[in-house]
Coordinates of C-alpha atoms in Angstrom, one line a residue:
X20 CA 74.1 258.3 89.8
X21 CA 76.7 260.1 87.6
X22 CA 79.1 261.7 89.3
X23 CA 80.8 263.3 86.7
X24 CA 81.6 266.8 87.6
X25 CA 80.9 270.0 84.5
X26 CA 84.5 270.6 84.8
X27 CA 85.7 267.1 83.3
X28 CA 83.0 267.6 80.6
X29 CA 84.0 270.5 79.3
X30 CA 87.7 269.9 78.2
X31 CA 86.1 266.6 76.0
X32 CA 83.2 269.1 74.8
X33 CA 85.8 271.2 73.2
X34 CA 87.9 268.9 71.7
X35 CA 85.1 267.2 70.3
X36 CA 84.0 270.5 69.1
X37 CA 87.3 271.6 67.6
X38 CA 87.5 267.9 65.9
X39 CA 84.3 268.5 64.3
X40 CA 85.1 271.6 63.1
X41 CA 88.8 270.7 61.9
X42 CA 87.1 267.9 59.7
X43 CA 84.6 269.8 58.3
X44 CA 87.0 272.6 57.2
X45 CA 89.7 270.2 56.0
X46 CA 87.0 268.6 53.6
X47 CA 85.3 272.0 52.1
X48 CA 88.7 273.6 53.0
X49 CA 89.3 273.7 48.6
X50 CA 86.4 275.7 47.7
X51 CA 87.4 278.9 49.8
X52 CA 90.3 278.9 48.0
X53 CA 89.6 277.9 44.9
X54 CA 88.5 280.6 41.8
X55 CA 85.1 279.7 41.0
X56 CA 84.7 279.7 37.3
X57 CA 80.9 281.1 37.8
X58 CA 82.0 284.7 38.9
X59 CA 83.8 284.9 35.2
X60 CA 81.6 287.1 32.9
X61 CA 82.1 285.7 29.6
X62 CA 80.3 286.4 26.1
X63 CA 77.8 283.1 25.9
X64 CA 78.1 282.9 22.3
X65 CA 80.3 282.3 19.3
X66 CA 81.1 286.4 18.6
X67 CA 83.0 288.8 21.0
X68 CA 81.4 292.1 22.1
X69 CA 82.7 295.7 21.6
X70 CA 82.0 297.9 24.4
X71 CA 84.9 300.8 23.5
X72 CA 83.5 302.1 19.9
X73 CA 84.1 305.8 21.2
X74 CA 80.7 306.9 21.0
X75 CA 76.8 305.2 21.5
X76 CA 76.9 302.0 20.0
X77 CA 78.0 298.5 21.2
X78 CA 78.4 295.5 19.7
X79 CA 77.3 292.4 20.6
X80 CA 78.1 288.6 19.4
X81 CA 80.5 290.1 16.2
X82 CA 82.0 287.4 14.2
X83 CA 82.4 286.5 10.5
X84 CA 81.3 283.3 8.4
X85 CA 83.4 282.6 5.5
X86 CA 83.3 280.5 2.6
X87 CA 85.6 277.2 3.0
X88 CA 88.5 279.0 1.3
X89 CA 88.0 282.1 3.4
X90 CA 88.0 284.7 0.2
X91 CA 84.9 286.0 1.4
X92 CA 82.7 286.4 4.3
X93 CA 79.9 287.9 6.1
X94 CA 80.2 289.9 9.3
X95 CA 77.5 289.3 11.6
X96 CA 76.5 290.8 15.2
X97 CA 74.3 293.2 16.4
X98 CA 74.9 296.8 17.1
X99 CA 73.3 299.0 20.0
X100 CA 73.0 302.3 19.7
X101 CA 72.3 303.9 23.3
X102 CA 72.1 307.3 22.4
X103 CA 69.3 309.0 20.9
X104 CA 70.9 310.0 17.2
X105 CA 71.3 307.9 14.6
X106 CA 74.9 307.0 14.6
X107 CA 77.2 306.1 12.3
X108 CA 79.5 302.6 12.4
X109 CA 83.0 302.9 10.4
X110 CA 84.0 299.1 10.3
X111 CA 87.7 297.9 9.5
X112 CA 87.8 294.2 9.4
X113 CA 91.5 293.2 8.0
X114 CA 91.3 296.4 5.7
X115 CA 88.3 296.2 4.4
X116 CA 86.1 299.4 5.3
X117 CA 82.7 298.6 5.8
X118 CA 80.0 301.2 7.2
X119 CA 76.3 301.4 9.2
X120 CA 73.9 303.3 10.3
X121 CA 72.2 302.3 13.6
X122 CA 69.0 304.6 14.6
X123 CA 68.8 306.3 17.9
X124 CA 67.8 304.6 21.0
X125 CA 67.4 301.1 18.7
X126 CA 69.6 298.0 17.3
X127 CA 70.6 296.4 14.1
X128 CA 71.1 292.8 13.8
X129 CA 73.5 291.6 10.9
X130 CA 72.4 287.9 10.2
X131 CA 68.8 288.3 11.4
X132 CA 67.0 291.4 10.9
X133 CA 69.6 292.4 8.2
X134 CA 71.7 290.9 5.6
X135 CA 75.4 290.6 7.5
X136 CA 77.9 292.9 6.0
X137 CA 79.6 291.7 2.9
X138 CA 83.7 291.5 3.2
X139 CA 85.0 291.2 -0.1
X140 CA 89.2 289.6 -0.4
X141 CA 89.0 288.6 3.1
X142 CA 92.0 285.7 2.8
X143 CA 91.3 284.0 6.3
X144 CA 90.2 280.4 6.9
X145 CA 87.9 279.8 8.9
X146 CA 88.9 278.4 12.7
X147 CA 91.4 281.5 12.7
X148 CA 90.9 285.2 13.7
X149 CA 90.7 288.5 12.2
X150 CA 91.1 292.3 13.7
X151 CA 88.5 294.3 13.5
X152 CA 87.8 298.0 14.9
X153 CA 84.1 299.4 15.5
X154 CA 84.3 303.4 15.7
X155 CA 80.8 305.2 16.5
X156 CA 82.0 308.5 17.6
X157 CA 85.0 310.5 18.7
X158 CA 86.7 308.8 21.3
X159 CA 88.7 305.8 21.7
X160 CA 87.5 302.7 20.1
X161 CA 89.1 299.5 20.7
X162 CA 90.4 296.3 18.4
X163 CA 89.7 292.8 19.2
X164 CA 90.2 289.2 17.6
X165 CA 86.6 288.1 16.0
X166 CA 86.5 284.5 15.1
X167 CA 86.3 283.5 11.5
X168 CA 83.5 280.4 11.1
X169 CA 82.0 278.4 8.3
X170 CA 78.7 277.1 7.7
X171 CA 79.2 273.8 9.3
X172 CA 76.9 274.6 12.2
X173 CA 73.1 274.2 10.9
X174 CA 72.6 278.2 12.6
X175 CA 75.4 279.4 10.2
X176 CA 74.7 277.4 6.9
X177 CA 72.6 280.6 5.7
X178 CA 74.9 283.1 6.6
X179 CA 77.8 281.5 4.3
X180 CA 78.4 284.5 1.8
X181 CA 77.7 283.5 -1.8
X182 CA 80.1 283.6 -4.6
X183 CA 78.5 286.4 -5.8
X184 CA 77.0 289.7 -4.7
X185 CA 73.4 289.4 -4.2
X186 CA 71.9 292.4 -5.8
X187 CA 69.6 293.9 -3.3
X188 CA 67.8 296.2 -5.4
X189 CA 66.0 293.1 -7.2

């Protein structure tokens, strides 16, 4: 028969308890201290999205494709409008004022469901960045860096501006 009594059990219960436990935390002890690069929201696509236009309409994925010399390019994205008038976009992309009209409650894609914007004397190279500033309304709108791409990617081969002006009306 055992006659070990509950008190000489208990002091090696605990210490193999606290072992245990000092083991397990000392080899998962990194990931309750470590960032987690999950929890960062990030845009999951080439363009950069503009929430602060100062009125209804966001942007979403806005970048530009150039040609190789970066002379000319295209600004693509689509644009949001969450209010229930048509709004008006003023675009300034390095200077060059482009505008658009996004209906109430609906979206316009640049690059899908319409031809991309046409920037005209552009003079950035593609793999750098240019400034541009979406305004929709009255209150503060906000710059950012859009990325400047060619068509080397297959899904940006059609988007590469021509030489020339395509003349929509024909």
């Amino acid at each position: 028969m055992n006659s070990r009594s509950a008190a000489s059990i208990a002091p090696r219960l605990i210490a193999a308890i606290a072992l245990g436990s000092a083991l397990a935390l000392g080899t998962t002890g990194c990931t309750f201290i470590t960032h987690q690069a999950t929890t960062n929201p990030y845009p999951a696509s080439d363009g950069v999205p503009f929430d602060e236009t100062g009125g209804d309409v966001v942007a979403r994925n806005v970048f530009v494709v150039t040609t190789e010399d970066g002379e000319v390019g295209n600004l693509v994205g689509a644009f949001i409008n969450e209010g229930a008038k048509t709004a008006s976009v003023d675009i300034d992309v390095a200077g060059e004022q482009l505008s658009l009209r996004v209906p109430g409650e609906d979206r316009v894609s640049l690059g899908a469901d319409k031809m991309p914007l046409r920037i005209e004397n552009l003079d950035v190279k593609p793999g750098a960045t240019v400034e541009v500033l979406i305004v929709s309304g009255d209150g503060e709108a906000t710059p950012a860096q859009v990325p400047v791409l060619d068509g080397s990617l297959p899904q940006y081969a059609d988007l590469v501006p021509a030489a020339e002006p395509i003349d929509a009306t024909s």
